[in-house]
PDB file of C-alpha atoms and ligand atoms in Angstrom:
ATOM      1  CA  UNK M1316       7.708-117.385 179.865  1.00  0.00           C
ATOM      2  CA  UNK M1317       6.328-120.619 178.409  1.00  0.00           C
ATOM      3  CA  UNK M1318       8.901-123.167 177.181  1.00  0.00           C
ATOM      4  CA  UNK M1319       6.582-124.266 174.401  1.00  0.00           C
ATOM      5  CA  UNK M1320       8.078-123.531 170.967  1.00  0.00           C
ATOM      6  CA  UNK M1321       6.236-123.633 167.653  1.00  0.00           C
ATOM      7  CA  UNK M1322       8.533-124.764 164.810  1.00  0.00           C
ATOM      8  CA  UNK M1323       6.755-123.716 161.612  1.00  0.00           C
ATOM      9  CA  UNK M1324       7.685-124.580 158.050  1.00  0.00           C
ATOM     10  CA  UNK M1325       6.270-123.018 154.916  1.00  0.00           C
ATOM     11  CA  UNK M1326       5.616-124.098 151.347  1.00  0.00           C
ATOM     12  CA  UNK M1327       7.557-126.869 149.627  1.00  0.00           C
ATOM     13  CA  UNK M1328       9.561-127.785 152.722  1.00  0.00           C
ATOM     14  CA  UNK M1329       7.683-131.103 152.691  1.00  0.00           C
ATOM     15  CA  UNK M1330       9.996-131.899 149.727  1.00  0.00           C
ATOM     16  CA  UNK M1331      13.115-131.593 151.851  1.00  0.00           C
ATOM     17  CA  UNK M1332      15.558-134.431 151.168  1.00  0.00           C
ATOM     18  CA  UNK M1333      13.615-135.472 148.086  1.00  0.00           C
ATOM     19  CA  UNK M1334      14.646-132.762 145.570  1.00  0.00           C
ATOM     20  CA  UNK M1335      17.507-130.237 145.174  1.00  0.00           C
ATOM     21  CA  UNK M1336      19.853-131.813 147.772  1.00  0.00           C
ATOM     22  CA  UNK M1337      22.661-129.531 146.496  1.00  0.00           C
ATOM     23  CA  UNK M1338      20.704-126.579 147.950  1.00  0.00           C
ATOM     24  CA  UNK M1339      18.757-128.032 150.864  1.00  0.00           C
ATOM     25  CA  UNK M1340      20.715-131.180 151.812  1.00  0.00           C
ATOM     26  CA  UNK M1341      19.584-134.786 152.087  1.00  0.00           C
ATOM     27  CA  UNK M1342      17.709-134.762 155.404  1.00  0.00           C
ATOM     28  CA  UNK M1343      13.936-135.024 155.137  1.00  0.00           C
ATOM     29  CA  UNK M1344      11.543-132.825 157.117  1.00  0.00           C
ATOM     30  CA  UNK M1345      10.767-135.891 159.254  1.00  0.00           C
ATOM     31  CA  UNK M1346      14.511-136.130 160.042  1.00  0.00           C
ATOM     32  CA  UNK M1347      14.529-132.416 160.973  1.00  0.00           C
ATOM     33  CA  UNK M1348      11.490-132.905 163.203  1.00  0.00           C
ATOM     34  CA  UNK M1349      13.095-135.909 164.945  1.00  0.00           C
ATOM     35  CA  UNK M1350      16.293-133.901 165.529  1.00  0.00           C
ATOM     36  CA  UNK M1351      14.289-130.964 166.911  1.00  0.00           C
ATOM     37  CA  UNK M1352      12.348-133.266 169.260  1.00  0.00           C
ATOM     38  CA  UNK M1353      15.523-134.870 170.632  1.00  0.00           C
ATOM     39  CA  UNK M1354      17.232-131.520 171.159  1.00  0.00           C
ATOM     40  CA  UNK M1355      14.110-129.929 172.641  1.00  0.00           C
ATOM     41  CA  UNK M1356      14.049-132.726 175.240  1.00  0.00           C
ATOM     42  CA  UNK M1357      17.677-131.966 176.157  1.00  0.00           C
ATOM     43  CA  UNK M1358      16.963-128.228 176.403  1.00  0.00           C
ATOM     44  CA  UNK M1359      13.766-128.618 178.418  1.00  0.00           C
ATOM     45  CA  UNK M1360      11.569-127.271 175.615  1.00  0.00           C
ATOM     46  CA  UNK M1361       8.240-128.585 174.353  1.00  0.00           C
ATOM     47  CA  UNK M1362       7.691-128.280 170.624  1.00  0.00           C
ATOM     48  CA  UNK M1363       4.853-128.226 168.159  1.00  0.00           C
ATOM     49  CA  UNK M1364       6.273-128.949 164.703  1.00  0.00           C
ATOM     50  CA  UNK M1365       4.191-128.095 161.611  1.00  0.00           C
ATOM     51  CA  UNK M1366       4.530-127.646 157.852  1.00  0.00           C
ATOM     52  CA  UNK M1367       2.017-126.223 155.408  1.00  0.00           C
ATOM     53  CA  UNK M1368       1.878-125.085 151.813  1.00  0.00           C
ATOM     54  CA  UNK M1369      -0.999-122.741 152.750  1.00  0.00           C
ATOM     55  CA  UNK M1370      -0.336-119.243 154.063  1.00  0.00           C
ATOM     56  CA  UNK M1371      -3.492-119.168 156.207  1.00  0.00           C
ATOM     57  CA  UNK M1372      -2.491-122.340 158.072  1.00  0.00           C
ATOM     58  CA  UNK M1373       0.830-120.810 159.066  1.00  0.00           C
ATOM     59  CA  UNK M1374      -1.035-117.700 160.228  1.00  0.00           C
ATOM     60  CA  UNK M1375      -3.485-119.807 162.245  1.00  0.00           C
ATOM     61  CA  UNK M1376      -0.579-121.597 163.987  1.00  0.00           C
ATOM     62  CA  UNK M1377       1.027-118.240 164.796  1.00  0.00           C
ATOM     63  CA  UNK M1378      -2.303-117.127 166.337  1.00  0.00           C
ATOM     64  CA  UNK M1379      -2.464-120.401 168.295  1.00  0.00           C
ATOM     65  CA  UNK M1380       1.087-119.789 169.557  1.00  0.00           C
ATOM     66  CA  UNK M1381      -0.020-116.394 170.953  1.00  0.00           C
ATOM     67  CA  UNK M1382      -2.112-118.226 173.546  1.00  0.00           C
ATOM     68  CA  UNK M1383       0.445-120.749 174.761  1.00  0.00           C
ATOM     69  CA  UNK M1384       3.974-120.464 173.387  1.00  0.00           C
ATOM     70  CA  UNK M1385       7.090-118.584 174.449  1.00  0.00           C
ATOM     71  CA  UNK M1386       8.766-118.748 171.051  1.00  0.00           C
ATOM     72  CA  UNK M1387       8.325-119.397 167.353  1.00  0.00           C
ATOM     73  CA  UNK M1388      11.043-120.757 165.062  1.00  0.00           C
ATOM     74  CA  UNK M1389       9.831-120.196 161.519  1.00  0.00           C
ATOM     75  CA  UNK M1390      11.132-121.119 158.099  1.00  0.00           C
ATOM     76  CA  UNK M1391       8.433-119.403 156.041  1.00  0.00           C
ATOM     77  CA  UNK M1392       9.841-120.721 152.731  1.00  0.00           C
ATOM     78  CA  UNK M1393       9.070-118.390 149.836  1.00  0.00           C
ATOM     79  CA  UNK M1394       6.458-116.567 151.978  1.00  0.00           C
ATOM     80  CA  UNK M1395       9.517-114.982 153.632  1.00  0.00           C
ATOM     81  CA  UNK M1396       9.844-112.726 150.618  1.00  0.00           C
ATOM     82  CA  UNK M1397       6.168-112.032 149.937  1.00  0.00           C
ATOM     83  CA  UNK M1398       3.966-112.254 153.002  1.00  0.00           C
ATOM     84  CA  UNK M1399       2.942-109.124 154.850  1.00  0.00           C
ATOM     85  CA  UNK M1400       0.161-111.270 156.382  1.00  0.00           C
ATOM     86  CA  UNK M1401       2.692-113.542 158.111  1.00  0.00           C
ATOM     87  CA  UNK M1402       4.624-110.472 159.297  1.00  0.00           C
ATOM     88  CA  UNK M1403       1.394-109.007 160.715  1.00  0.00           C
ATOM     89  CA  UNK M1404       0.623-112.279 162.538  1.00  0.00           C
ATOM     90  CA  UNK M1405       4.153-112.425 163.987  1.00  0.00           C
ATOM     91  CA  UNK M1406       3.855-108.797 165.095  1.00  0.00           C
ATOM     92  CA  UNK M1407       0.838-109.853 167.193  1.00  0.00           C
ATOM     93  CA  UNK M1408       2.940-112.553 168.920  1.00  0.00           C
ATOM     94  CA  UNK M1409       4.719-111.327 172.052  1.00  0.00           C
ATOM     95  CA  UNK M1410       7.353-114.061 172.495  1.00  0.00           C
ATOM     96  CA  UNK M1411      10.674-114.792 170.804  1.00  0.00           C
ATOM     97  CA  UNK M1412      10.756-115.173 167.003  1.00  0.00           C
ATOM     98  CA  UNK M1413      13.658-116.819 165.190  1.00  0.00           C
ATOM     99  CA  UNK M1414      13.685-116.883 161.373  1.00  0.00           C
ATOM    100  CA  UNK M1415      15.463-119.951 160.043  1.00  0.00           C
ATOM    101  CA  UNK M1416      16.589-120.611 156.459  1.00  0.00           C
ATOM    102  CA  UNK M1417      18.391-123.735 155.361  1.00  0.00           C
ATOM    103  CA  UNK M1418      20.174-122.071 152.453  1.00  0.00           C
ATOM    104  CA  UNK M1419      22.140-118.832 152.509  1.00  0.00           C
ATOM    105  CA  UNK M1420      19.458-116.664 150.938  1.00  0.00           C
ATOM    106  CA  UNK M1421      21.956-113.803 150.527  1.00  0.00           C
ATOM    107  CA  UNK M1422      24.092-115.901 148.165  1.00  0.00           C
ATOM    108  CA  UNK M1423      21.088-116.619 145.949  1.00  0.00           C
ATOM    109  CA  UNK M1424      18.754-114.636 143.642  1.00  0.00           C
ATOM    110  CA  UNK M1425      18.182-110.997 144.635  1.00  0.00           C
ATOM    111  CA  UNK M1426      14.441-111.637 145.245  1.00  0.00           C
ATOM    112  CA  UNK M1427      15.498-113.829 148.195  1.00  0.00           C
ATOM    113  CA  UNK M1428      17.519-111.013 149.790  1.00  0.00           C
ATOM    114  CA  UNK M1429      14.498-109.241 151.229  1.00  0.00           C
ATOM    115  CA  UNK M1430      12.545-110.760 154.107  1.00  0.00           C
ATOM    116  CA  UNK M1431       9.339-109.326 155.578  1.00  0.00           C
ATOM    117  CA  UNK M1432       9.748-111.712 158.518  1.00  0.00           C
ATOM    118  CA  UNK M1433      13.146-110.191 159.401  1.00  0.00           C
ATOM    119  CA  UNK M1434      11.321-106.984 160.351  1.00  0.00           C
ATOM    120  CA  UNK M1435       9.990-108.925 163.366  1.00  0.00           C
ATOM    121  CA  UNK M1436      12.561-111.667 163.974  1.00  0.00           C
ATOM    122  CA  UNK M1437      14.751-111.468 167.070  1.00  0.00           C
ATOM    123  CA  UNK M1438      17.363-113.539 165.241  1.00  0.00           C
ATOM    124  CA  UNK M1439      17.944-114.920 161.758  1.00  0.00           C
ATOM    125  CA  UNK M1440      19.776-118.106 160.799  1.00  0.00           C
ATOM    126  CA  UNK M1441      20.671-118.773 157.159  1.00  0.00           C
ATOM    127  CA  UNK M1442      23.074-121.022 155.316  1.00  0.00           C
ATOM    128  CA  UNK M1443      23.731-123.570 158.063  1.00  0.00           C
ATOM    129  CA  UNK M1444      21.703-126.273 156.356  1.00  0.00           C
ATOM    130  CA  UNK M1445      19.187-128.123 158.488  1.00  0.00           C
ATOM    131  CA  UNK M1446      21.537-127.577 161.463  1.00  0.00           C
ATOM    132  CA  UNK M1447      19.966-124.094 161.536  1.00  0.00           C
ATOM    133  CA  UNK M1448      16.917-125.556 163.298  1.00  0.00           C
ATOM    134  CA  UNK M1449      19.095-126.837 166.165  1.00  0.00           C
ATOM    135  CA  UNK M1450      20.904-123.487 166.370  1.00  0.00           C
ATOM    136  CA  UNK M1451      17.540-121.710 166.496  1.00  0.00           C
ATOM    137  CA  UNK M1452      16.276-123.933 169.334  1.00  0.00           C
ATOM    138  CA  UNK M1453      19.511-123.414 171.277  1.00  0.00           C
ATOM    139  CA  UNK M1454      19.095-119.640 170.956  1.00  0.00           C
ATOM    140  CA  UNK M1455      15.457-119.861 172.097  1.00  0.00           C
ATOM    141  CA  UNK M1456      16.479-121.918 175.152  1.00  0.00           C
ATOM    142  CA  UNK M1457      19.202-119.379 176.038  1.00  0.00           C
ATOM    143  CA  UNK M1458      16.805-116.424 175.747  1.00  0.00           C
ATOM    144  CA  UNK M1459      14.131-118.222 177.811  1.00  0.00           C
ATOM    145  CA  UNK M1460      16.733-119.163 180.454  1.00  0.00           C
ATOM    146  CA  UNK M1461      17.937-115.544 180.620  1.00  0.00           C
ATOM    147  CA  UNK M1462      14.341-114.262 180.914  1.00  0.00           C
ATOM    148  CA  UNK M1463      13.631-116.717 183.749  1.00  0.00           C
ATOM    149  CA  UNK M1464      16.666-115.423 185.683  1.00  0.00           C
ATOM    150  CA  UNK M1465      15.849-111.730 185.163  1.00  0.00           C
TER     151      UNK M1465
HETATM  152  O1  CA2 Z2956      16.621-121.677 152.552  1.00  0.00           O
HETATM  153  C1  CA2 Z2956      15.470-121.795 152.987  1.00  0.00           C
HETATM  154  O2  CA2 Z2956      15.197-122.436 154.002  1.00  0.00           O
HETATM  155  C2  CA2 Z2956      14.299-121.160 152.234  1.00  0.00           C
HETATM  156  O3  CA2 Z2956      13.375-120.643 153.190  1.00  0.00           O
HETATM  157  C3  CA2 Z2956      13.665-122.273 151.427  1.00  0.00           C
HETATM  158  C4  CA2 Z2956      12.548-121.793 150.503  1.00  0.00           C
HETATM  159  C5  CA2 Z2956      13.012-120.619 149.649  1.00  0.00           C
HETATM  160  O4  CA2 Z2956      11.926-120.114 148.894  1.00  0.00           O
HETATM  161  C6  CA2 Z2956      13.576-119.504 150.513  1.00  0.00           C
HETATM  162  O5  CA2 Z2956      14.032-118.466 149.664  1.00  0.00           O
HETATM  163  C7  CA2 Z2956      14.740-120.018 151.340  1.00  0.00           C
HETATM  164  C8  CA2 Z2956      12.127-122.913 149.568  1.00  0.00           C
HETATM  165  C9  CA2 Z2956      11.746-124.176 150.247  1.00  0.00           C
HETATM  166  C10 CA2 Z2956      11.686-125.238 149.220  1.00  0.00           C
HETATM  167  O6  CA2 Z2956      12.161-126.419 149.773  1.00  0.00           O
HETATM  168  C11 CA2 Z2956      12.477-127.430 148.930  1.00  0.00           C
HETATM  169  C12 CA2 Z2956      13.188-128.462 149.467  1.00  0.00           C
HETATM  170  C13 CA2 Z2956      13.553-129.505 148.688  1.00  0.00           C
HETATM  171  C14 CA2 Z2956      13.195-129.531 147.351  1.00  0.00           C
HETATM  172  C15 CA2 Z2956      12.463-128.485 146.817  1.00  0.00           C
HETATM  173  C16 CA2 Z2956      12.092-127.432 147.611  1.00  0.00           C
END
Protein backbone atom coordinates (compact mmCIF):
# COMPACT_ATOMS: atom_id res chain seq x y z
CA UNK A 1 0.00 0.00 0.00
CA UNK A 2 1.17 3.55 -0.73
CA UNK A 3 3.05 5.33 2.07
CA UNK A 4 1.57 8.66 1.05
CA UNK A 5 -0.63 10.11 3.81
CA UNK A 6 -3.06 13.00 3.45
CA UNK A 7 -3.28 15.05 6.68
CA UNK A 8 -6.48 17.08 6.35
CA UNK A 9 -7.72 19.85 8.62
CA UNK A 10 -11.16 21.39 8.60
CA UNK A 11 -12.68 24.76 9.42
CA UNK A 12 -11.09 27.22 11.84
CA UNK A 13 -7.99 25.10 12.42
CA UNK A 14 -6.04 27.87 10.66
CA UNK A 15 -6.59 29.77 13.95
CA UNK A 16 -4.68 27.19 15.96
CA UNK A 17 -2.28 28.83 18.43
CA UNK A 18 -3.89 32.21 17.87
CA UNK A 19 -7.15 31.86 19.87
CA UNK A 20 -8.49 29.63 22.69
CA UNK A 21 -5.10 28.19 23.76
CA UNK A 22 -6.80 26.75 26.89
CA UNK A 23 -8.68 24.36 24.56
CA UNK A 24 -6.38 23.87 21.58
CA UNK A 25 -2.90 24.73 22.94
CA UNK A 26 -0.35 27.26 21.74
CA UNK A 27 1.11 25.49 18.69
CA UNK A 28 0.10 26.95 15.34
CA UNK A 29 -1.02 24.82 12.39
CA UNK A 30 2.34 25.60 10.77
CA UNK A 31 4.03 24.12 13.88
CA UNK A 32 1.81 21.02 13.58
CA UNK A 33 2.68 20.68 9.90
CA UNK A 34 6.42 21.00 10.62
CA UNK A 35 6.15 18.33 13.34
CA UNK A 36 4.22 16.02 11.00
CA UNK A 37 6.82 16.48 8.24
CA UNK A 38 9.73 15.67 10.57
CA UNK A 39 8.01 12.59 11.98
CA UNK A 40 6.84 11.43 8.55
CA UNK A 41 10.48 11.50 7.41
CA UNK A 42 11.47 9.30 10.38
CA UNK A 43 8.61 6.87 9.69
CA UNK A 44 9.23 6.66 5.94
CA UNK A 45 5.93 8.35 5.08
CA UNK A 46 5.24 11.06 2.51
CA UNK A 47 2.61 13.60 3.51
CA UNK A 48 0.31 16.09 1.91
CA UNK A 49 -0.83 18.55 4.58
CA UNK A 50 -3.91 20.73 3.93
CA UNK A 51 -6.41 22.93 5.76
CA UNK A 52 -9.64 24.41 4.46
CA UNK A 53 -12.69 26.18 5.79
CA UNK A 54 -14.68 24.82 2.82
CA UNK A 55 -16.33 21.41 2.96
CA UNK A 56 -15.98 20.80 -0.79
CA UNK A 57 -12.20 21.31 -0.67
CA UNK A 58 -11.83 18.65 1.99
CA UNK A 59 -13.98 16.33 -0.13
CA UNK A 60 -11.87 17.04 -3.22
CA UNK A 61 -8.68 16.17 -1.28
CA UNK A 62 -10.26 12.93 -0.08
CA UNK A 63 -11.09 12.10 -3.73
CA UNK A 64 -7.51 12.95 -4.72
CA UNK A 65 -6.22 10.64 -1.96
CA UNK A 66 -8.24 7.76 -3.48
CA UNK A 67 -5.89 7.78 -6.47
CA UNK A 68 -2.56 7.87 -4.66
CA UNK A 69 -2.62 7.60 -0.87
CA UNK A 70 -2.53 4.72 1.59
CA UNK A 71 -3.98 6.69 4.49
CA UNK A 72 -5.84 9.80 5.55
CA UNK A 73 -5.44 11.49 8.94
CA UNK A 74 -8.33 13.92 9.26
CA UNK A 75 -9.33 16.52 11.81
CA UNK A 76 -12.60 17.60 10.19
CA UNK A 77 -13.21 20.34 12.79
CA UNK A 78 -16.91 21.03 13.29
CA UNK A 79 -17.71 19.10 10.06
CA UNK A 80 -17.06 16.02 12.23
CA UNK A 81 -20.47 16.52 13.77
CA UNK A 82 -22.42 17.60 10.69
CA UNK A 83 -21.02 16.27 7.44
CA UNK A 84 -22.54 13.22 5.82
CA UNK A 85 -20.78 14.39 2.62
CA UNK A 86 -17.34 13.96 4.20
CA UNK A 87 -18.39 10.55 5.55
CA UNK A 88 -19.54 9.54 2.05
CA UNK A 89 -16.20 10.67 0.55
CA UNK A 90 -14.24 8.73 3.20
CA UNK A 91 -16.38 5.65 2.54
CA UNK A 92 -15.16 5.78 -1.08
CA UNK A 93 -11.52 5.76 0.11
CA UNK A 94 -10.06 2.27 0.50
CA UNK A 95 -7.02 3.00 2.69
CA UNK A 96 -6.57 3.69 6.40
CA UNK A 97 -8.54 6.54 7.99
CA UNK A 98 -7.59 8.04 11.35
CA UNK A 99 -9.83 10.71 12.90
CA UNK A 100 -7.84 13.14 15.02
CA UNK A 101 -9.18 15.73 17.48
CA UNK A 102 -7.00 18.03 19.51
CA UNK A 103 -9.50 18.42 22.34
CA UNK A 104 -11.35 15.67 24.17
CA UNK A 105 -14.66 16.10 22.38
CA UNK A 106 -16.36 13.77 24.88
CA UNK A 107 -15.62 16.17 27.75
CA UNK A 108 -17.24 19.05 25.88
CA UNK A 109 -20.76 20.01 24.70
CA UNK A 110 -23.05 17.08 23.84
CA UNK A 111 -23.24 18.17 20.16
CA UNK A 112 -19.53 17.28 19.91
CA UNK A 113 -20.13 13.72 21.16
CA UNK A 114 -21.43 12.44 17.85
CA UNK A 115 -19.10 12.02 14.88
CA UNK A 116 -20.18 10.99 11.38
CA UNK A 117 -16.51 10.41 10.53
CA UNK A 118 -16.18 7.81 13.31
CA UNK A 119 -18.52 5.56 11.31
CA UNK A 120 -15.62 5.15 8.85
CA UNK A 121 -12.49 5.79 10.92
CA UNK A 122 -10.17 2.88 11.68
CA UNK A 123 -9.00 4.76 14.78
CA UNK A 124 -9.89 7.91 16.68
CA UNK A 125 -7.57 10.15 18.69
CA UNK A 126 -9.01 12.84 20.96
CA UNK A 127 -7.77 14.90 23.87
CA UNK A 128 -4.02 14.50 23.32
CA UNK A 129 -3.58 18.06 22.11
CA UNK A 130 -1.61 18.54 18.92
CA UNK A 131 0.42 15.44 19.88
CA UNK A 132 -2.58 13.54 18.47
CA UNK A 133 -1.27 14.18 14.95
CA UNK A 134 2.01 12.41 15.77
CA UNK A 135 0.12 9.52 17.40
CA UNK A 136 -2.07 9.24 14.30
CA UNK A 137 0.96 9.12 11.97
CA UNK A 138 2.63 6.49 14.16
CA UNK A 139 -0.51 4.34 13.97
CA UNK A 140 -0.66 4.75 10.17
CA UNK A 141 3.00 3.70 9.85
CA UNK A 142 2.38 0.62 12.03
CA UNK A 143 -0.68 -0.44 10.00
CA UNK A 144 1.17 0.10 6.69
CA UNK A 145 4.19 -1.86 8.00
CA UNK A 146 1.91 -4.72 9.09
CA UNK A 147 0.12 -4.72 5.71
CA UNK A 148 3.47 -4.85 3.88
CA UNK A 149 4.50 -7.93 5.90
CA UNK A 150 1.20 -9.77 5.42
O1 LIG B 1 -10.72 19.13 19.05
C1 LIG B 1 -10.69 19.24 17.82
O2 LIG B 1 -9.68 19.04 17.16
C2 LIG B 1 -11.94 19.68 17.06
O3 LIG B 1 -12.01 18.95 15.84
C3 LIG B 1 -11.77 21.16 16.79
C4 LIG B 1 -12.99 21.81 16.15
C5 LIG B 1 -14.26 21.48 16.93
O4 LIG B 1 -15.39 21.99 16.25
C6 LIG B 1 -14.42 19.99 17.12
O5 LIG B 1 -15.58 19.75 17.90
C7 LIG B 1 -13.21 19.42 17.85
C8 LIG B 1 -12.83 23.32 16.12
C9 LIG B 1 -11.58 23.79 15.47
C10 LIG B 1 -11.42 25.22 15.81
O6 LIG B 1 -10.07 25.48 16.01
C11 LIG B 1 -9.73 26.64 16.62
C12 LIG B 1 -8.44 26.75 17.04
C13 LIG B 1 -8.02 27.87 17.67
C14 LIG B 1 -8.90 28.91 17.88
C15 LIG B 1 -10.21 28.80 17.44
C16 LIG B 1 -10.63 27.67 16.80
